[in-house]
Amino acid sequence: MKKSLSIVEYYAEHERYKCGYCKKPDKSYSHGMWAHSLTVSDYQDLIDRGWRRSGKYCYKPTLNVTCCPSYTIRCRALEYKASKSQKKILKRVNKFLLGETQQCENDGDRKMTMSSGQVSDNSEEGNEQFVEPKRDPQNINIQDVAVSQEDPSSISIVKRDVKGTSLNRSIYNAVPASSNVAPPQKDMGMDITKAPCKKAKLLRHEKRLQKLKEKGVDISVLINTNKNNEKQIEDIINELPEIVKHKLEIKLVRTTPPSPEWLATSKETHEVYVKYQTRIHGDTLAKCSEPKFKEFLVQSPLLEEHSEVGPASGYGSFHQQYWLDGKIIAVGVIDILPKCVSSVYFFYDPDYMHLTLGTYGALREIAFTRQLHSLCPDLKYYYLAHCPLTYGSRSGTRGEAFVGRSTELSGFSGQYPRENKPVSRRKASARAPRHLTVGACVL
């Protein structure tokens, strides 16, 4: 049996292109490479080191140079607890499915206002952007690439020299196990060497418990009671009765290689994408053409893999289709990897904006990650798209930011101040470090 290979074509360091967030030309810097094929384990290693993919193009922002530094956000799905506002969104969708609330006629055109712990659904800020290389990749027949005799587990890399000729080489385990992060300085964000500050609400709760303890009250009973009464995402989702007015189904379809289910729904999926991009982000129809849509959200370098200890669907690239009464209203583009579910993009029909589907989809993807964990114990993380520090992540999800050039992590709450000015210690605890020493390109 022929062993699967990861074949990538490395592009120039510090490649400059238009920033998808601040829109400045040639101000965004990143390392880039075209992935002709990637095994899921190799891509897992890449995203753990700050890489992301846009179609078949993989890139890693050069954090100390680029205009809007973006960090990979990792959520511990098993420990995640939905906020009060997020639970309200889950209940809002439930009420709609029960027929207790009606769809507003002007939902597709109204602007979503921002509130604490929630991100505007109609803004490009915080969403994954379509990143494409400045040059075309080489035509490589991956079937003809042989496994290196010296190192069968190596990644095959194709790199161009200055004259444009091709150089073949193999790189294995090129990422150092640790990195030296510059020591924190004044007004440079959170000090990762210290424990994050606690919220005032939590401090008051601890003080109240301490007083009860001094009075001889068994506080362990109170703590366990609160934990048992707290509803999880799945509890709210499963509150719906069997008979509802509107039926919502979530179907998982493989896109690479294209499955029969995907081919049968590709046209309808593209129509929802066009409505979302034109009405929410103001894109032209030319930017939302079917070839560009497939290049961005359908084509993937990830190879289909199946394992005895993996999910029944296998690993690779998928679309999660949200079907409401027989039609697609939203699609989540995800990669299922050995240790995580990675969110690539999410789009929805603007006619259902009142349901806040961006946040709802993120919560359902976290629940999906937990479901996969029950079958695959190693799969326990949910990765969000790249998120700049000046913008909020999709759905305000709390998690960890990958910093530096290794797998070092820093906690954050999912909402960032918009001003680039010094913040208080309490506010700084919700921020990942901005100024980090980033070395040469590593894989």
Short mmCIF file of C-alpha atoms in Angstrom, two decimals:
data_model
loop_
_atom_site.label_atom_id
_atom_site.label_comp_id
_atom_site.label_asym_id
_atom_site.label_seq_id
_atom_site.Cartn_x
_atom_site.Cartn_y
_atom_site.Cartn_z
CA MET A 1 0.00 0.00 0.00
CA LYS A 2 1.44 3.37 -1.05
CA LYS A 3 2.09 5.75 1.84
CA SER A 4 0.34 9.14 1.78
CA LEU A 5 2.63 12.12 1.29
CA SER A 6 2.45 15.78 2.19
CA ILE A 7 3.73 17.81 -0.78
CA VAL A 8 4.08 21.58 -0.36
CA GLU A 9 5.61 24.34 -2.48
CA TYR A 10 7.18 27.03 -0.31
CA TYR A 11 6.83 30.68 -1.33
CA ALA A 12 8.84 33.75 -0.37
CA GLU A 13 9.31 34.86 3.22
CA HIS A 14 7.43 37.98 4.29
CA GLU A 15 5.20 37.93 1.22
CA ARG A 16 3.19 41.16 1.10
CA TYR A 17 -0.48 41.38 0.16
CA LYS A 18 -3.57 43.44 0.93
CA CYS A 19 -4.76 43.07 4.50
CA GLY A 20 -8.26 41.60 4.75
CA TYR A 21 -8.92 43.47 8.02
CA CYS A 22 -7.61 47.05 7.76
CA LYS A 23 -7.64 46.96 3.91
CA LYS A 24 -4.19 48.53 3.65
CA PRO A 25 -2.31 47.47 0.49
CA ASP A 26 0.92 45.46 0.87
CA LYS A 27 0.86 45.75 4.66
CA SER A 28 0.16 42.13 5.50
CA TYR A 29 3.19 39.87 5.88
CA SER A 30 3.24 36.12 6.15
CA HIS A 31 5.09 32.96 5.26
CA GLY A 32 3.24 31.04 2.60
CA MET A 33 3.22 27.76 0.73
CA TRP A 34 0.98 25.96 -1.72
CA ALA A 35 -0.07 22.59 -0.42
CA HIS A 36 -0.50 20.08 -3.24
CA SER A 37 -1.40 17.45 -0.64
CA LEU A 38 -1.36 17.26 3.15
CA THR A 39 -1.93 14.42 5.55
CA VAL A 40 -4.21 15.33 8.44
CA SER A 41 -1.45 14.67 10.98
CA ASP A 42 0.93 17.04 9.18
CA TYR A 43 -1.71 19.76 9.00
CA GLN A 44 -2.44 19.23 12.70
CA ASP A 45 1.23 19.96 13.40
CA LEU A 46 1.09 23.06 11.18
CA ILE A 47 -1.97 24.68 12.79
CA ASP A 48 -0.46 23.95 16.21
CA ARG A 49 2.36 26.26 15.09
CA GLY A 50 0.20 29.11 13.82
CA TRP A 51 -0.41 28.06 10.21
CA ARG A 52 -3.84 28.22 8.56
CA ARG A 53 -5.15 27.34 5.13
CA SER A 54 -7.23 29.27 2.60
CA GLY A 55 -8.21 26.65 0.06
CA LYS A 56 -4.92 24.96 -0.81
CA TYR A 57 -2.80 27.97 0.15
CA CYS A 58 -1.27 27.74 3.64
CA TYR A 59 0.08 30.80 5.42
CA LYS A 60 1.44 31.92 8.75
CA PRO A 61 1.32 35.65 9.63
CA THR A 62 4.65 37.27 10.50
CA LEU A 63 3.37 38.62 13.79
CA ASN A 64 6.11 41.17 14.54
CA VAL A 65 5.83 42.82 11.09
CA THR A 66 2.29 42.49 9.75
CA CYS A 67 -0.23 45.30 10.26
CA CYS A 68 -2.91 43.17 11.96
CA PRO A 69 -1.30 40.28 13.90
CA SER A 70 -3.59 37.24 13.85
CA TYR A 71 -3.49 34.36 16.29
CA THR A 72 -4.87 30.85 16.08
CA ILE A 73 -7.53 30.44 18.76
CA ARG A 74 -7.88 27.05 20.41
CA CYS A 75 -10.90 26.25 22.57
CA ARG A 76 -10.89 23.41 25.08
CA ALA A 77 -14.25 22.03 23.98
CA LEU A 78 -14.66 19.64 26.92
CA GLU A 79 -14.26 22.45 29.45
CA TYR A 80 -16.17 25.12 27.55
CA LYS A 81 -19.10 26.79 29.29
CA ALA A 82 -21.45 28.97 27.26
CA SER A 83 -21.96 32.52 28.48
CA LYS A 84 -25.35 33.94 29.39
CA SER A 85 -25.68 35.75 26.04
CA GLN A 86 -24.72 32.60 24.13
CA LYS A 87 -27.35 30.54 25.97
CA LYS A 88 -29.91 33.18 25.00
CA ILE A 89 -29.01 32.64 21.34
CA LEU A 90 -29.49 28.87 21.68
CA LYS A 91 -32.89 29.44 23.32
CA ARG A 92 -33.83 32.00 20.64
CA VAL A 93 -33.28 29.40 17.93
CA ASN A 94 -35.31 26.87 19.93
CA LYS A 95 -38.20 29.32 20.21
CA PHE A 96 -38.08 29.93 16.47
CA LEU A 97 -38.17 26.19 15.76
CA LEU A 98 -41.17 25.86 18.09
CA GLY A 99 -42.94 28.66 16.20
CA GLU A 100 -43.01 31.03 19.17
CA THR A 101 -41.12 33.76 17.28
CA GLN A 102 -41.48 34.84 13.66
CA GLN A 103 -38.90 35.88 11.10
CA CYS A 104 -38.64 39.63 10.59
CA GLU A 105 -39.08 40.86 7.02
CA ASN A 106 -36.08 43.20 7.11
CA ASP A 107 -33.70 40.87 8.92
CA GLY A 108 -31.46 40.50 5.88
CA ASP A 109 -30.81 44.25 5.70
CA ARG A 110 -30.65 45.30 9.32
CA LYS A 111 -27.35 45.89 11.11
CA MET A 112 -26.44 43.78 14.11
CA THR A 113 -25.37 45.83 17.12
CA MET A 114 -22.49 44.74 19.26
CA SER A 115 -22.93 43.85 22.90
CA SER A 116 -20.70 42.46 25.60
CA GLY A 117 -19.53 38.97 24.72
CA GLN A 118 -21.03 39.08 21.23
CA VAL A 119 -19.68 39.97 17.81
CA SER A 120 -21.49 41.76 15.02
CA ASP A 121 -22.58 39.14 12.52
CA ASN A 122 -22.52 41.52 9.58
CA SER A 123 -18.91 42.58 9.96
CA GLU A 124 -15.85 41.17 8.26
CA GLU A 125 -13.90 41.81 11.42
CA GLY A 126 -12.79 38.61 13.05
CA ASN A 127 -13.76 36.40 10.11
CA GLU A 128 -11.32 34.28 8.15
CA GLN A 129 -10.28 36.09 4.98
CA PHE A 130 -9.69 34.64 1.53
CA VAL A 131 -5.91 34.66 1.12
CA GLU A 132 -4.44 33.78 -2.25
CA PRO A 133 -0.80 33.64 -3.40
CA LYS A 134 0.69 36.13 -5.87
CA ARG A 135 2.01 33.38 -8.14
CA ASP A 136 0.58 30.21 -9.59
CA PRO A 137 1.71 26.89 -8.13
CA GLN A 138 3.68 24.38 -10.16
CA ASN A 139 1.94 21.48 -11.84
CA ILE A 140 3.00 18.46 -9.83
CA ASN A 141 1.67 14.96 -10.27
CA ILE A 142 1.56 13.86 -6.65
CA GLN A 143 1.15 10.25 -7.74
CA ASP A 144 4.69 10.29 -9.16
CA VAL A 145 6.33 11.57 -5.97
CA ALA A 146 8.18 8.79 -4.20
CA VAL A 147 8.71 8.47 -0.47
CA SER A 148 12.21 9.42 0.64
CA GLN A 149 14.30 6.35 1.43
CA GLU A 150 16.18 8.21 4.16
CA ASP A 151 13.10 9.39 6.01
CA PRO A 152 9.77 7.79 5.01
CA SER A 153 7.79 10.09 7.29
CA SER A 154 9.19 13.31 5.89
CA ILE A 155 7.25 16.10 4.25
CA SER A 156 8.12 16.60 0.59
CA ILE A 157 8.76 20.27 -0.16
CA VAL A 158 9.17 21.95 -3.53
CA LYS A 159 10.98 25.27 -3.36
CA ARG A 160 11.92 27.69 -6.12
CA ASP A 161 15.32 29.30 -6.19
CA VAL A 162 16.05 32.83 -7.39
CA LYS A 163 16.30 31.78 -11.05
CA GLY A 164 12.92 30.05 -10.96
CA THR A 165 14.19 26.47 -11.09
CA SER A 166 12.77 23.87 -8.75
CA LEU A 167 14.64 22.41 -5.83
CA ASN A 168 13.35 19.27 -4.09
CA ARG A 169 14.16 18.70 -0.48
CA SER A 170 12.66 17.08 2.58
CA ILE A 171 12.15 18.68 5.93
CA TYR A 172 11.14 16.75 9.00
CA ASN A 173 10.49 18.04 12.48
CA ALA A 174 11.88 21.45 11.56
CA VAL A 175 9.98 23.25 14.28
CA PRO A 176 11.90 23.74 17.51
CA ALA A 177 10.20 22.31 20.56
CA SER A 178 10.36 25.61 22.37
CA SER A 179 10.89 29.27 21.59
CA ASN A 180 12.20 32.26 23.49
CA VAL A 181 9.41 34.79 23.94
CA ALA A 182 10.52 38.33 24.62
CA PRO A 183 9.98 39.34 28.27
CA PRO A 184 6.87 41.46 28.82
CA GLN A 185 7.39 45.20 28.99
CA LYS A 186 5.25 48.05 30.18
CA ASP A 187 2.00 48.63 28.24
CA MET A 188 2.60 45.57 26.06
CA GLY A 189 -0.43 43.55 27.10
CA MET A 190 -0.86 40.63 29.42
CA ASP A 191 2.06 39.29 31.45
CA ILE A 192 1.89 35.57 30.68
CA THR A 193 4.19 34.79 33.62
CA LYS A 194 1.46 35.84 36.09
CA ALA A 195 -1.93 34.34 36.75
CA PRO A 196 -4.78 36.25 35.04
CA CYS A 197 -6.81 38.62 37.19
CA LYS A 198 -10.17 37.33 38.39
CA LYS A 199 -13.40 39.06 37.52
CA ALA A 200 -15.06 41.14 40.23
CA LYS A 201 -18.12 38.86 40.13
CA LEU A 202 -15.96 35.81 40.86
CA LEU A 203 -14.13 37.62 43.68
CA ARG A 204 -17.45 38.55 45.31
CA HIS A 205 -18.61 34.93 45.00
CA GLU A 206 -15.43 33.62 46.63
CA LYS A 207 -15.72 36.20 49.43
CA ARG A 208 -19.31 35.16 50.07
CA LEU A 209 -18.33 31.49 50.22
CA GLN A 210 -15.50 32.31 52.62
CA LYS A 211 -17.93 34.04 55.00
CA LEU A 212 -20.25 31.03 54.92
CA LYS A 213 -17.28 28.75 55.59
CA GLU A 214 -16.33 30.83 58.64
CA LYS A 215 -19.88 30.40 59.93
CA GLY A 216 -19.51 26.63 59.69
CA VAL A 217 -21.57 26.09 56.51
CA ASP A 218 -20.47 23.21 54.27
CA ILE A 219 -19.72 25.15 51.07
CA SER A 220 -18.80 22.01 49.11
CA VAL A 221 -22.51 21.15 48.93
CA LEU A 222 -23.31 24.61 47.54
CA ILE A 223 -20.52 24.40 44.93
CA ASN A 224 -21.60 20.95 43.73
CA THR A 225 -25.24 22.07 43.57
CA ASN A 226 -24.37 25.03 41.35
CA LYS A 227 -22.28 22.82 39.06
CA ASN A 228 -25.03 20.26 38.71
CA ASN A 229 -27.67 22.89 37.89
CA GLU A 230 -25.59 24.63 35.21
CA LYS A 231 -26.88 23.80 31.74
CA GLN A 232 -24.48 22.79 28.99
CA ILE A 233 -24.85 23.54 25.28
CA GLU A 234 -26.23 20.06 24.63
CA ASP A 235 -28.85 20.43 27.38
CA ILE A 236 -30.37 23.50 25.74
CA ILE A 237 -30.23 21.97 22.24
CA ASN A 238 -31.96 18.80 23.45
CA GLU A 239 -34.77 20.72 25.20
CA LEU A 240 -36.72 20.72 21.95
CA PRO A 241 -39.63 18.24 21.79
CA GLU A 242 -39.92 15.77 18.93
CA ILE A 243 -42.76 17.69 17.28
CA VAL A 244 -41.78 21.23 16.25
CA LYS A 245 -43.07 23.74 13.72
CA HIS A 246 -39.73 24.11 11.91
CA LYS A 247 -37.35 21.18 11.46
CA LEU A 248 -33.61 21.88 11.69
CA GLU A 249 -31.11 19.24 10.58
CA ILE A 250 -27.32 19.41 10.44
CA LYS A 251 -25.74 17.20 7.78
CA LEU A 252 -22.00 16.48 7.45
CA VAL A 253 -20.84 16.11 3.82
CA ARG A 254 -17.30 15.52 2.60
CA THR A 255 -16.06 18.02 0.02
CA THR A 256 -12.57 16.65 -0.75
CA PRO A 257 -12.75 14.30 -2.52
CA PRO A 258 -16.29 15.40 -3.47
CA SER A 259 -18.96 13.10 -2.08
CA PRO A 260 -22.28 12.44 -3.88
CA GLU A 261 -24.06 14.45 -1.14
CA TRP A 262 -21.85 17.46 -1.81
CA LEU A 263 -22.25 17.26 -5.59
CA ALA A 264 -26.03 17.15 -5.19
CA THR A 265 -26.08 20.30 -3.01
CA SER A 266 -23.15 22.32 -4.42
CA LYS A 267 -25.35 24.72 -6.40
CA GLU A 268 -27.64 25.49 -3.44
CA THR A 269 -24.63 25.93 -1.15
CA HIS A 270 -23.06 28.42 -3.58
CA GLU A 271 -26.31 30.40 -3.75
CA VAL A 272 -26.31 30.84 0.04
CA TYR A 273 -22.64 31.90 -0.11
CA VAL A 274 -23.41 34.55 -2.74
CA LYS A 275 -26.26 35.98 -0.66
CA TYR A 276 -24.05 36.10 2.43
CA GLN A 277 -21.03 37.72 0.77
CA THR A 278 -23.00 40.31 -1.21
CA ARG A 279 -25.44 41.37 1.50
CA ILE A 280 -23.31 40.99 4.62
CA HIS A 281 -19.83 41.87 3.32
CA GLY A 282 -20.77 43.92 0.26
CA ASP A 283 -18.78 41.78 -2.21
CA THR A 284 -19.41 41.98 -5.93
CA LEU A 285 -20.86 39.03 -7.83
CA ALA A 286 -17.52 38.63 -9.61
CA LYS A 287 -15.78 37.96 -6.28
CA CYS A 288 -18.43 35.37 -5.40
CA SER A 289 -18.22 33.35 -8.61
CA GLU A 290 -18.45 29.57 -8.37
CA PRO A 291 -14.74 29.00 -9.27
CA LYS A 292 -13.61 31.45 -6.56
CA PHE A 293 -16.01 29.89 -4.06
CA LYS A 294 -14.63 26.43 -4.74
CA GLU A 295 -11.05 27.69 -4.60
CA PHE A 296 -11.68 29.25 -1.18
CA LEU A 297 -14.06 26.86 0.59
CA VAL A 298 -14.28 23.60 -1.35
CA GLN A 299 -10.82 22.68 -2.61
CA SER A 300 -8.58 21.33 0.13
CA PRO A 301 -5.12 19.76 0.25
CA LEU A 302 -6.16 17.41 3.07
CA LEU A 303 -6.15 13.75 2.15
CA GLU A 304 -9.09 11.59 3.13
CA GLU A 305 -8.03 9.28 5.94
CA HIS A 306 -9.83 6.65 7.99
CA SER A 307 -8.69 5.06 11.22
CA GLU A 308 -9.99 2.37 13.55
CA VAL A 309 -9.84 4.87 16.41
CA GLY A 310 -11.15 7.78 14.31
CA PRO A 311 -14.68 9.02 13.60
CA ALA A 312 -16.95 7.12 11.23
CA SER A 313 -16.79 10.01 8.75
CA GLY A 314 -13.00 9.81 8.68
CA TYR A 315 -10.61 12.77 8.74
CA GLY A 316 -10.40 15.55 6.15
CA SER A 317 -12.41 18.53 4.88
CA PHE A 318 -16.19 18.78 5.27
CA HIS A 319 -19.20 21.08 5.09
CA GLN A 320 -21.73 21.09 7.91
CA GLN A 321 -25.01 22.01 6.23
CA TYR A 322 -27.83 23.51 8.30
CA TRP A 323 -31.13 22.45 6.73
CA LEU A 324 -34.30 24.27 7.79
CA ASP A 325 -37.56 22.81 6.46
CA GLY A 326 -35.77 21.22 3.51
CA LYS A 327 -33.48 24.09 2.45
CA ILE A 328 -29.93 25.11 3.35
CA ILE A 329 -29.77 28.25 5.50
CA ALA A 330 -26.15 28.03 6.75
CA VAL A 331 -22.92 26.15 6.11
CA GLY A 332 -19.93 25.60 8.38
CA VAL A 333 -16.68 24.75 6.59
CA ILE A 334 -14.57 22.56 8.88
CA ASP A 335 -11.56 20.25 8.92
CA ILE A 336 -11.71 17.15 11.11
CA LEU A 337 -8.18 16.40 12.34
CA PRO A 338 -6.73 13.83 14.78
CA LYS A 339 -6.85 16.23 17.75
CA CYS A 340 -9.38 18.87 16.84
CA VAL A 341 -12.17 20.25 14.70
CA SER A 342 -10.82 23.28 12.84
CA SER A 343 -13.30 25.95 11.72
CA VAL A 344 -12.40 27.38 8.30
CA TYR A 345 -15.40 29.60 7.53
CA PHE A 346 -19.10 30.01 8.26
CA PHE A 347 -21.76 31.64 6.09
CA TYR A 348 -25.55 31.81 6.25
CA ASP A 349 -28.68 33.13 4.56
CA PRO A 350 -29.08 36.80 5.64
CA ASP A 351 -32.85 36.30 5.77
CA TYR A 352 -32.23 34.48 9.06
CA MET A 353 -29.92 37.04 10.61
CA HIS A 354 -32.27 37.41 13.58
CA LEU A 355 -31.16 33.94 14.73
CA THR A 356 -27.51 35.08 15.09
CA LEU A 357 -26.40 32.01 13.16
CA GLY A 358 -22.69 32.85 13.34
CA THR A 359 -22.67 32.41 17.10
CA TYR A 360 -25.13 29.52 16.96
CA GLY A 361 -22.94 27.69 14.44
CA ALA A 362 -19.82 28.09 16.61
CA LEU A 363 -21.66 26.63 19.60
CA ARG A 364 -22.95 23.72 17.54
CA GLU A 365 -19.40 23.05 16.29
CA ILE A 366 -18.19 22.93 19.90
CA ALA A 367 -20.96 20.44 20.68
CA PHE A 368 -19.94 18.46 17.58
CA THR A 369 -16.35 18.35 18.84
CA ARG A 370 -17.58 16.92 22.15
CA GLN A 371 -19.60 14.33 20.27
CA LEU A 372 -16.52 13.23 18.31
CA HIS A 373 -14.51 13.10 21.55
CA SER A 374 -16.88 10.45 22.90
CA LEU A 375 -15.75 8.27 19.97
CA CYS A 376 -12.15 9.53 19.64
CA PRO A 377 -10.60 10.43 23.03
CA ASP A 378 -7.69 12.34 21.44
CA LEU A 379 -10.03 14.72 19.61
CA LYS A 380 -10.90 17.33 22.21
CA TYR A 381 -10.12 20.81 20.82
CA TYR A 382 -12.02 23.29 18.67
CA TYR A 383 -9.90 25.68 16.60
CA LEU A 384 -11.35 28.99 15.48
CA ALA A 385 -10.15 30.99 12.51
CA HIS A 386 -7.24 33.44 12.74
CA CYS A 387 -8.26 36.43 14.85
CA PRO A 388 -6.45 39.82 15.09
CA LEU A 389 -6.08 41.24 18.60
CA THR A 390 -8.03 44.39 17.73
CA TYR A 391 -11.14 42.43 16.74
CA GLY A 392 -13.41 39.98 18.52
CA SER A 393 -13.40 36.31 17.60
CA ARG A 394 -16.49 34.75 16.09
CA SER A 395 -19.19 34.32 18.76
CA GLY A 396 -16.95 35.76 21.50
CA THR A 397 -15.66 32.26 22.21
CA ARG A 398 -13.13 32.03 25.03
CA GLY A 399 -10.00 30.01 24.39
CA GLU A 400 -6.23 30.03 24.03
CA ALA A 401 -4.11 31.96 21.54
CA PHE A 402 -1.06 30.34 19.94
CA VAL A 403 1.86 32.73 20.27
CA GLY A 404 5.51 32.71 19.25
CA ARG A 405 6.72 30.10 16.80
CA SER A 406 6.03 26.92 18.75
CA THR A 407 2.98 25.52 20.49
CA GLU A 408 3.10 28.06 23.32
CA LEU A 409 -0.29 29.24 24.49
CA SER A 410 -1.77 32.25 26.22
CA GLY A 411 -5.32 32.46 27.57
CA PHE A 412 -7.81 35.13 26.51
CA SER A 413 -11.52 35.75 26.86
CA GLY A 414 -12.43 36.25 23.21
CA GLN A 415 -13.06 40.02 23.21
CA TYR A 416 -10.35 42.60 22.58
CA PRO A 417 -10.32 46.38 23.06
CA ARG A 418 -10.47 48.22 19.74
CA GLU A 419 -8.09 50.99 20.76
CA ASN A 420 -4.35 50.40 20.56
CA LYS A 421 -3.72 52.10 23.89
CA PRO A 422 -2.57 50.90 27.32
CA VAL A 423 -5.28 49.11 29.27
CA SER A 424 -5.72 48.26 32.90
CA ARG A 425 -4.40 45.03 34.43
CA ARG A 426 -7.93 43.59 34.49
CA LYS A 427 -8.56 44.40 30.83
CA ALA A 428 -5.08 43.21 29.91
CA SER A 429 -5.93 39.76 31.26
CA ALA A 430 -8.28 39.37 28.30
CA ARG A 431 -5.53 40.05 25.78
CA ALA A 432 -2.81 37.91 24.28
CA PRO A 433 0.68 39.46 23.96
CA ARG A 434 0.96 41.78 20.97
CA HIS A 435 4.74 42.07 20.64
CA LEU A 436 6.43 38.74 20.25
CA THR A 437 9.76 37.69 18.84
CA VAL A 438 9.13 35.64 15.71
CA GLY A 439 12.08 33.85 14.14
CA ALA A 440 12.70 32.57 10.66
CA CYS A 441 10.15 30.50 8.79
CA VAL A 442 9.57 27.14 10.37
CA LEU A 443 7.26 24.25 9.53
#
